[in-house]
Amino acid sequence: VYKRQSTGPKTFSISEQSLQSLLAQHIDKPITLMKVIHIQLSNPSVKLDEKTNRLNALIDTQFKSPWLSKALNGKIHISGILNYIESEKSLILDKTKVESIQINGLDEKHNEALSTLAQQIGGELLSNLPLYRVKPEDLRYGNTDYLPQSFKIIGNQLQVTLLPKPAP
């Protein structure tokens, strides 16, 4: 939803549901660690947190390894902020943190060890995920080019504010 004005800042919003669909597309590929741990992420449930300005996602997680007698299933909770990479014209999930992980069928000791590993590795693996490509026409109004400058969560929407791009 765009608010078109003749001059000054422009804004557009991206819904929580749209971000959830976009995240689902980007995590739908297997991750392999140390050639022996295979992780599959799926079915993210995204919630935008207005207080912290962070995107939170609860993601179904499956671990497989030759060391395991069967696949382990559970959930991983990640959070991150949305940022803009101009060279890619994309909004990315940035400063990603693994908030928690719970794997079904593991005792507390093993779940804690897996959680520690996931927190060390997960933030790196899930950081800088491109979620939304900004269309060139959304960055131009009349003869003025715009750049995303701020991101604010309002309810279940991410509001992106565009400011005129400084002249070179």
GROMACS .gro file of N, CA, C and O in nm, residues 54-155:
model
  408
   54ARG      N    1   1.144  -0.599   1.574
   54ARG     CA    2   1.208  -0.719   1.520
   54ARG      C    3   1.102  -0.812   1.461
   54ARG      O    4   0.988  -0.817   1.506
   55LEU      N    5   1.145  -0.886   1.361
   55LEU     CA    6   1.065  -0.993   1.304
   55LEU      C    7   1.099  -1.118   1.384
   55LEU      O    8   1.217  -1.150   1.405
   56ASN      N    9   0.998  -1.190   1.431
   56ASN     CA   10   1.015  -1.317   1.501
   56ASN      C   11   0.957  -1.428   1.414
   56ASN      O   12   0.850  -1.409   1.355
   57ALA      N   13   1.026  -1.540   1.410
   57ALA     CA   14   0.976  -1.653   1.332
   57ALA      C   15   0.996  -1.782   1.410
   57ALA      O   16   1.106  -1.807   1.461
   58LEU      N   17   0.892  -1.860   1.418
   58LEU     CA   18   0.898  -1.994   1.474
   58LEU      C   19   0.897  -2.089   1.354
   58LEU      O   20   0.803  -2.085   1.274
   59ILE      N   21   1.002  -2.169   1.340
   59ILE     CA   22   1.022  -2.247   1.218
   59ILE      C   23   1.033  -2.396   1.252
   59ILE      O   24   1.109  -2.435   1.342
   60ASP      N   25   0.957  -2.479   1.180
   60ASP     CA   26   0.971  -2.623   1.194
   60ASP      C   27   1.111  -2.662   1.148
   60ASP      O   28   1.160  -2.614   1.046
   61THR      N   29   1.174  -2.751   1.225
   61THR     CA   30   1.313  -2.788   1.199
   61THR      C   31   1.329  -2.939   1.207
   61THR      O   32   1.275  -3.003   1.297
   62GLN      N   33   1.403  -2.994   1.111
   62GLN     CA   34   1.432  -3.137   1.112
   62GLN      C   35   1.583  -3.155   1.101
   62GLN      O   36   1.647  -3.095   1.015
   63PHE      N   37   1.639  -3.238   1.190
   63PHE     CA   38   1.781  -3.271   1.189
   63PHE      C   39   1.797  -3.417   1.148
   63PHE      O   40   1.728  -3.504   1.201
   64LYS      N   41   1.890  -3.442   1.055
   64LYS     CA   42   1.925  -3.579   1.017
   64LYS      C   43   2.077  -3.589   1.022
   64LYS      O   44   2.147  -3.494   0.989
   65SER      N   45   2.125  -3.706   1.061
   65SER     CA   46   2.269  -3.731   1.066
   65SER      C   47   2.292  -3.881   1.070
   65SER      O   48   2.209  -3.954   1.126
   66PRO      N   49   2.405  -3.926   1.015
   66PRO     CA   50   2.437  -4.068   1.027
   66PRO      C   51   2.453  -4.109   1.174
   66PRO      O   52   2.440  -4.225   1.209
   67TRP      N   53   2.479  -4.012   1.260
   67TRP     CA   54   2.497  -4.041   1.402
   67TRP      C   55   2.364  -4.062   1.474
   67TRP      O   56   2.362  -4.110   1.586
   68LEU      N   57   2.255  -4.025   1.408
   68LEU     CA   58   2.123  -4.037   1.471
   68LEU      C   59   2.050  -4.158   1.414
   68LEU      O   60   2.057  -4.185   1.294
   69SER      N   61   1.978  -4.230   1.499
   69SER     CA   62   1.904  -4.347   1.452
   69SER      C   63   1.779  -4.306   1.372
   69SER      O   64   1.729  -4.384   1.292
   70LYS      N   65   1.729  -4.184   1.396
   70LYS     CA   66   1.614  -4.135   1.321
   70LYS      C   67   1.623  -3.982   1.314
   70LYS      O   68   1.697  -3.919   1.389
   71ALA      N   69   1.546  -3.925   1.225
   71ALA     CA   70   1.542  -3.780   1.214
   71ALA      C   71   1.480  -3.721   1.340
   71ALA      O   72   1.390  -3.780   1.400
   72LEU      N   73   1.529  -3.606   1.379
   72LEU     CA   74   1.476  -3.535   1.495
   72LEU      C   75   1.400  -3.412   1.446
   72LEU      O   76   1.449  -3.338   1.360
   73ASN      N   77   1.282  -3.392   1.502
   73ASN     CA   78   1.198  -3.278   1.463
   73ASN      C   79   1.180  -3.184   1.581
   73ASN      O   80   1.182  -3.227   1.696
   74GLY      N   81   1.161  -3.058   1.550
   74GLY     CA   82   1.137  -2.961   1.655
   74GLY      C   83   1.108  -2.825   1.596
   74GLY      O   84   1.068  -2.813   1.480
   75LYS      N   85   1.133  -2.723   1.677
   75LYS     CA   86   1.109  -2.586   1.633
   75LYS      C   87   1.227  -2.499   1.675
   75LYS      O   88   1.286  -2.519   1.780
   76ILE      N   89   1.257  -2.402   1.589
   76ILE     CA   90   1.359  -2.304   1.620
   76ILE      C   91   1.293  -2.166   1.613
   76ILE      O   92   1.211  -2.140   1.525
   77HIS      N   93   1.323  -2.084   1.713
   77HIS     CA   94   1.269  -1.947   1.716
   77HIS      C   95   1.384  -1.853   1.685
   77HIS      O   96   1.484  -1.851   1.755
   78ILE      N   97   1.369  -1.778   1.576
   78ILE     CA   98   1.469  -1.678   1.539
   78ILE      C   99   1.406  -1.540   1.541
   78ILE      O  100   1.285  -1.526   1.532
   79SER      N  101   1.491  -1.439   1.552
   79SER     CA  102   1.445  -1.302   1.538
   79SER      C  103   1.550  -1.223   1.463
   79SER      O  104   1.667  -1.261   1.460
   80GLY      N  105   1.508  -1.115   1.402
   80GLY     CA  106   1.602  -1.029   1.330
   80GLY      C  107   1.536  -0.897   1.295
   80GLY      O  108   1.415  -0.880   1.311
   81ILE      N  109   1.617  -0.803   1.250
   81ILE     CA  110   1.564  -0.675   1.204
   81ILE      C  111   1.568  -0.674   1.053
   81ILE      O  112   1.642  -0.751   0.991
   82LEU      N  113   1.489  -0.587   0.995
   82LEU     CA  114   1.491  -0.574   0.849
   82LEU      C  115   1.577  -0.455   0.812
   82LEU      O  116   1.575  -0.350   0.877
   83ASN      N  117   1.659  -0.475   0.712
   83ASN     CA  118   1.753  -0.375   0.666
   83ASN      C  119   1.751  -0.373   0.514
   83ASN      O  120   1.700  -0.466   0.452
   84TYR      N  121   1.812  -0.272   0.455
   84TYR     CA  122   1.810  -0.258   0.309
   84TYR      C  123   1.952  -0.263   0.255
   84TYR      O  124   2.042  -0.196   0.307
   85ILE      N  125   1.972  -0.342   0.151
   85ILE     CA  126   2.100  -0.349   0.081
   85ILE      C  127   2.078  -0.285  -0.056
   85ILE      O  128   2.010  -0.341  -0.143
   86GLU      N  129   2.135  -0.165  -0.074
   86GLU     CA  130   2.108  -0.089  -0.196
   86GLU      C  131   2.158  -0.161  -0.321
   86GLU      O  132   2.088  -0.164  -0.423
   87SER      N  133   2.276  -0.222  -0.315
   87SER     CA  134   2.331  -0.287  -0.433
   87SER      C  135   2.241  -0.400  -0.485
   87SER      O  136   2.242  -0.430  -0.604
   88GLU      N  137   2.163  -0.460  -0.395
   88GLU     CA  138   2.073  -0.569  -0.435
   88GLU      C  139   1.927  -0.524  -0.442
   88GLU      O  140   1.840  -0.604  -0.477
   89LYS      N  141   1.902  -0.399  -0.404
   89LYS     CA  142   1.765  -0.346  -0.400
   89LYS      C  143   1.673  -0.439  -0.321
   89LYS      O  144   1.561  -0.468  -0.359
   90SER      N  145   1.724  -0.490  -0.209
   90SER     CA  146   1.652  -0.590  -0.131
   90SER      C  147   1.646  -0.556   0.017
   90SER      O  148   1.742  -0.505   0.073
   91LEU      N  149   1.530  -0.590   0.076
   91LEU     CA  150   1.518  -0.588   0.221
   91LEU      C  151   1.568  -0.724   0.269
   91LEU      O  152   1.530  -0.827   0.215
   92ILE      N  153   1.654  -0.723   0.370
   92ILE     CA  154   1.711  -0.847   0.421
   92ILE      C  155   1.678  -0.863   0.568
   92ILE      O  156   1.652  -0.766   0.639
   93LEU      N  157   1.681  -0.987   0.615
   93LEU     CA  158   1.673  -1.017   0.757
   93LEU      C  159   1.815  -1.007   0.810
   93LEU      O  160   1.904  -1.079   0.765
   94ASP      N  161   1.838  -0.916   0.903
   94ASP     CA  162   1.971  -0.882   0.951
   94ASP      C  163   1.977  -0.899   1.103
   94ASP      O  164   1.875  -0.900   1.170
   95LYS      N  165   2.099  -0.908   1.155
   95LYS     CA  166   2.121  -0.922   1.300
   95LYS      C  167   2.032  -1.033   1.356
   95LYS      O  168   1.965  -1.018   1.457
   96THR      N  169   2.036  -1.147   1.286
   96THR     CA  170   1.953  -1.261   1.322
   96THR      C  171   2.007  -1.330   1.447
   96THR      O  172   2.127  -1.351   1.459
   97LYS      N  173   1.916  -1.363   1.536
   97LYS     CA  174   1.952  -1.437   1.658
   97LYS      C  175   1.864  -1.560   1.668
   97LYS      O  176   1.745  -1.555   1.636
   98VAL      N  177   1.923  -1.670   1.713
   98VAL     CA  178   1.845  -1.788   1.748
   98VAL      C  179   1.802  -1.765   1.893
   98VAL      O  180   1.884  -1.762   1.984
   99GLU      N  181   1.673  -1.745   1.913
   99GLU     CA  182   1.620  -1.716   2.046
   99GLU      C  183   1.606  -1.845   2.128
   99GLU      O  184   1.633  -1.845   2.247
  100SER      N  185   1.562  -1.952   2.061
  100SER     CA  186   1.548  -2.080   2.131
  100SER      C  187   1.534  -2.191   2.028
  100SER      O  188   1.504  -2.167   1.912
  101ILE      N  189   1.558  -2.312   2.076
  101ILE     CA  190   1.538  -2.430   1.992
  101ILE      C  191   1.488  -2.541   2.082
  101ILE      O  192   1.533  -2.556   2.195
  102GLN      N  193   1.391  -2.615   2.033
  102GLN     CA  194   1.337  -2.728   2.108
  102GLN      C  195   1.322  -2.846   2.012
  102GLN      O  196   1.251  -2.836   1.913
  103ILE      N  197   1.393  -2.952   2.041
  103ILE     CA  198   1.389  -3.071   1.956
  103ILE      C  199   1.316  -3.182   2.031
  103ILE      O  200   1.354  -3.217   2.144
  104ASN      N  201   1.213  -3.237   1.969
  104ASN     CA  202   1.134  -3.344   2.029
  104ASN      C  203   1.219  -3.470   2.045
  104ASN      O  204   1.298  -3.504   1.957
  105GLY      N  205   1.203  -3.539   2.157
  105GLY     CA  206   1.269  -3.667   2.176
  105GLY      C  207   1.411  -3.657   2.231
  105GLY      O  208   1.476  -3.760   2.249
  106LEU      N  209   1.459  -3.537   2.257
  106LEU     CA  210   1.593  -3.524   2.315
  106LEU      C  211   1.579  -3.492   2.463
  106LEU      O  212   1.493  -3.414   2.503
  107ASP      N  213   1.668  -3.552   2.542
  107ASP     CA  214   1.666  -3.516   2.684
  107ASP      C  215   1.723  -3.375   2.700
  107ASP      O  216   1.779  -3.317   2.606
  108GLU      N  217   1.711  -3.321   2.819
  108GLU     CA  218   1.749  -3.181   2.842
  108GLU      C  219   1.896  -3.156   2.811
  108GLU      O  220   1.932  -3.054   2.752
  109LYS      N  221   1.983  -3.249   2.848
  109LYS     CA  222   2.128  -3.233   2.826
  109LYS      C  223   2.159  -3.223   2.676
  109LYS      O  224   2.231  -3.134   2.632
  110HIS      N  225   2.103  -3.314   2.595
  110HIS     CA  226   2.131  -3.312   2.452
  110HIS      C  227   2.063  -3.194   2.383
  110HIS      O  228   2.116  -3.137   2.289
  111ASN      N  229   1.944  -3.159   2.429
  111ASN     CA  230   1.873  -3.045   2.373
  111ASN      C  231   1.952  -2.916   2.399
  111ASN      O  232   1.962  -2.830   2.312
  112GLU      N  233   2.011  -2.906   2.519
  112GLU     CA  234   2.092  -2.790   2.553
  112GLU      C  235   2.217  -2.783   2.465
  112GLU      O  236   2.256  -2.676   2.417
  113ALA      N  237   2.282  -2.897   2.442
  113ALA     CA  238   2.402  -2.900   2.357
  113ALA      C  239   2.366  -2.861   2.214
  113ALA      O  240   2.438  -2.782   2.150
  114LEU      N  241   2.256  -2.913   2.163
  114LEU     CA  242   2.212  -2.879   2.028
  114LEU      C  243   2.173  -2.732   2.020
  114LEU      O  244   2.202  -2.664   1.922
  115SER      N  245   2.111  -2.682   2.124
  115SER     CA  246   2.072  -2.541   2.129
  115SER      C  247   2.195  -2.450   2.123
  115SER      O  248   2.196  -2.349   2.053
  116THR      N  249   2.300  -2.486   2.196
  116THR     CA  250   2.424  -2.407   2.194
  116THR      C  251   2.484  -2.406   2.054
  116THR      O  252   2.523  -2.300   2.004
  117LEU      N  253   2.489  -2.523   1.989
  117LEU     CA  254   2.541  -2.531   1.852
  117LEU      C  255   2.456  -2.447   1.758
  117LEU      O  256   2.508  -2.370   1.678
  118ALA      N  257   2.324  -2.460   1.770
  118ALA     CA  258   2.234  -2.386   1.682
  118ALA      C  259   2.250  -2.235   1.700
  118ALA      O  260   2.247  -2.160   1.603
  119GLN      N  261   2.267  -2.190   1.823
  119GLN     CA  262   2.282  -2.047   1.846
  119GLN      C  263   2.412  -1.994   1.788
  119GLN      O  264   2.417  -1.884   1.737
  120GLN      N  265   2.518  -2.073   1.794
  120GLN     CA  266   2.646  -2.031   1.739
  120GLN      C  267   2.644  -2.026   1.587
  120GLN      O  268   2.696  -1.935   1.525
  121ILE      N  269   2.580  -2.125   1.527
  121ILE     CA  270   2.580  -2.136   1.382
  121ILE      C  271   2.458  -2.072   1.317
  121ILE      O  272   2.467  -2.009   1.213
  122GLY      N  273   2.344  -2.085   1.381
  122GLY     CA  274   2.217  -2.042   1.322
  122GLY      C  275   2.210  -1.895   1.287
  122GLY      O  276   2.157  -1.858   1.183
  123GLY      N  277   2.262  -1.810   1.375
  123GLY     CA  278   2.259  -1.667   1.346
  123GLY      C  279   2.331  -1.634   1.216
  123GLY      O  280   2.284  -1.554   1.136
  124GLU      N  281   2.445  -1.702   1.194
  124GLU     CA  282   2.521  -1.680   1.070
  124GLU      C  283   2.447  -1.734   0.949
  124GLU      O  284   2.439  -1.669   0.845
  125LEU      N  285   2.391  -1.854   0.960
  125LEU     CA  286   2.324  -1.917   0.847
  125LEU      C  287   2.197  -1.844   0.806
  125LEU      O  288   2.160  -1.843   0.690
  126LEU      N  289   2.129  -1.785   0.903
  126LEU     CA  290   2.000  -1.722   0.875
  126LEU      C  291   2.011  -1.570   0.865
  126LEU      O  292   1.910  -1.502   0.853
  127SER      N  293   2.132  -1.517   0.870
  127SER     CA  294   2.148  -1.372   0.859
  127SER      C  295   2.159  -1.333   0.711
  127SER      O  296   2.200  -1.412   0.628
  128ASN      N  297   2.122  -1.211   0.685
  128ASN     CA  298   2.130  -1.153   0.550
  128ASN      C  299   2.044  -1.227   0.448
  128ASN      O  300   2.078  -1.232   0.331
  129LEU      N  301   1.932  -1.283   0.493
  129LEU     CA  302   1.840  -1.347   0.400
  129LEU      C  303   1.764  -1.238   0.324
  129LEU      O  304   1.698  -1.155   0.384
  130PRO      N  305   1.776  -1.236   0.191
  130PRO     CA  306   1.697  -1.138   0.116
  130PRO      C  307   1.550  -1.180   0.117
  130PRO      O  308   1.516  -1.290   0.076
  131LEU      N  309   1.465  -1.093   0.170
  131LEU     CA  310   1.323  -1.127   0.182
  131LEU      C  311   1.237  -1.059   0.078
  131LEU      O  312   1.139  -1.114   0.033
  132TYR      N  313   1.273  -0.937   0.042
  132TYR     CA  314   1.183  -0.859  -0.043
  132TYR      C  315   1.266  -0.773  -0.138
  132TYR      O  316   1.349  -0.695  -0.094
  133ARG      N  317   1.245  -0.792  -0.267
  133ARG     CA  318   1.315  -0.709  -0.365
  133ARG      C  319   1.227  -0.589  -0.396
  133ARG      O  320   1.111  -0.603  -0.433
  134VAL      N  321   1.285  -0.470  -0.375
  134VAL     CA  322   1.213  -0.346  -0.401
  134VAL      C  323   1.216  -0.320  -0.551
  134VAL      O  324   1.321  -0.324  -0.615
  135LYS      N  325   1.099  -0.295  -0.607
  135LYS     CA  326   1.089  -0.272  -0.752
  135LYS      C  327   1.145  -0.135  -0.787
  135LYS      O  328   1.124  -0.039  -0.712
  136PRO      N  329   1.215  -0.124  -0.899
  136PRO     CA  330   1.273   0.006  -0.938
  136PRO      C  331   1.169   0.118  -0.943
  136PRO      O  332   1.198   0.230  -0.902
  137GLU      N  333   1.048   0.086  -0.989
  137GLU     CA  334   0.945   0.190  -0.998
  137GLU      C  335   0.900   0.239  -0.860
  137GLU      O  336   0.848   0.349  -0.846
  138ASP      N  337   0.924   0.157  -0.755
  138ASP     CA  338   0.889   0.199  -0.620
  138ASP      C  339   0.994   0.293  -0.561
  138ASP      O  340   0.970   0.356  -0.458
  139LEU      N  341   1.109   0.302  -0.627
  139LEU     CA  342   1.216   0.388  -0.579
  139LEU      C  343   1.229   0.516  -0.661
  139LEU      O  344   1.326   0.589  -0.649
  140ARG      N  345   1.130   0.541  -0.747
  140ARG     CA  346   1.134   0.660  -0.831
  140ARG      C  347   0.996   0.723  -0.835
  140ARG      O  348   0.895   0.657  -0.852
  141TYR      N  349   0.993   0.854  -0.817
  141TYR     CA  350   0.868   0.928  -0.826
  141TYR      C  351   0.899   1.056  -0.903
  141TYR      O  352   0.983   1.136  -0.859
  142GLY      N  353   0.839   1.071  -1.018
  142GLY     CA  354   0.873   1.185  -1.104
  142GLY      C  355   1.018   1.174  -1.144
  142GLY      O  356   1.062   1.071  -1.194
  143ASN      N  357   1.095   1.279  -1.120
  143ASN     CA  358   1.238   1.278  -1.153
  143ASN      C  359   1.325   1.251  -1.030
  143ASN      O  360   1.445   1.272  -1.033
  144THR      N  361   1.263   1.205  -0.921
  144THR     CA  362   1.337   1.187  -0.796
  144THR      C  363   1.355   1.038  -0.766
  144THR      O  364   1.259   0.961  -0.771
  145ASP      N  365   1.479   1.001  -0.733
  145ASP     CA  366   1.509   0.866  -0.687
  145ASP      C  367   1.503   0.864  -0.535
  145ASP      O  368   1.544   0.959  -0.469
  146TYR      N  369   1.454   0.751  -0.481
  146TYR     CA  370   1.438   0.737  -0.336
  146TYR      C  371   1.514   0.616  -0.285
  146TYR      O  372   1.541   0.522  -0.360
  147LEU      N  373   1.548   0.621  -0.155
  147LEU     CA  374   1.612   0.509  -0.087
  147LEU      C  375   1.536   0.478   0.041
  147LEU      O  376   1.496   0.570   0.113
  148PRO      N  377   1.519   0.349   0.073
  148PRO     CA  378   1.461   0.315   0.203
  148PRO      C  379   1.553   0.363   0.315
  148PRO      O  380   1.674   0.341   0.310
  149GLN      N  381   1.497   0.434   0.410
  149GLN     CA  382   1.576   0.491   0.519
  149GLN      C  383   1.539   0.436   0.655
  149GLN      O  384   1.624   0.427   0.742
  150SER      N  385   1.412   0.405   0.676
  150SER     CA  386   1.374   0.353   0.807
  150SER      C  387   1.267   0.247   0.793
  150SER      O  388   1.191   0.245   0.696
  151PHE      N  389   1.266   0.159   0.893
  151PHE     CA  390   1.173   0.047   0.896
  151PHE      C  391   1.108   0.048   1.034
  151PHE      O  392   1.177   0.045   1.135
  152LYS      N  393   0.977   0.053   1.036
  152LYS     CA  394   0.905   0.057   1.162
  152LYS      C  395   0.789  -0.039   1.157
  152LYS      O  396   0.712  -0.039   1.061
  153ILE      N  397   0.779  -0.120   1.261
  153ILE     CA  398   0.668  -0.214   1.268
  153ILE      C  399   0.550  -0.145   1.335
  153ILE      O  400   0.563  -0.088   1.444
  154ILE      N  401   0.439  -0.147   1.264
  154ILE     CA  402   0.314  -0.090   1.315
  154ILE      C  403   0.208  -0.199   1.302
  154ILE      O  404   0.169  -0.235   1.190
  155GLY      N  405   0.168  -0.253   1.417
  155GLY     CA  406   0.072  -0.364   1.415
  155GLY      C  407   0.133  -0.484   1.345
  155GLY      O  408   0.242  -0.528   1.379
   0.00000   0.00000   0.00000
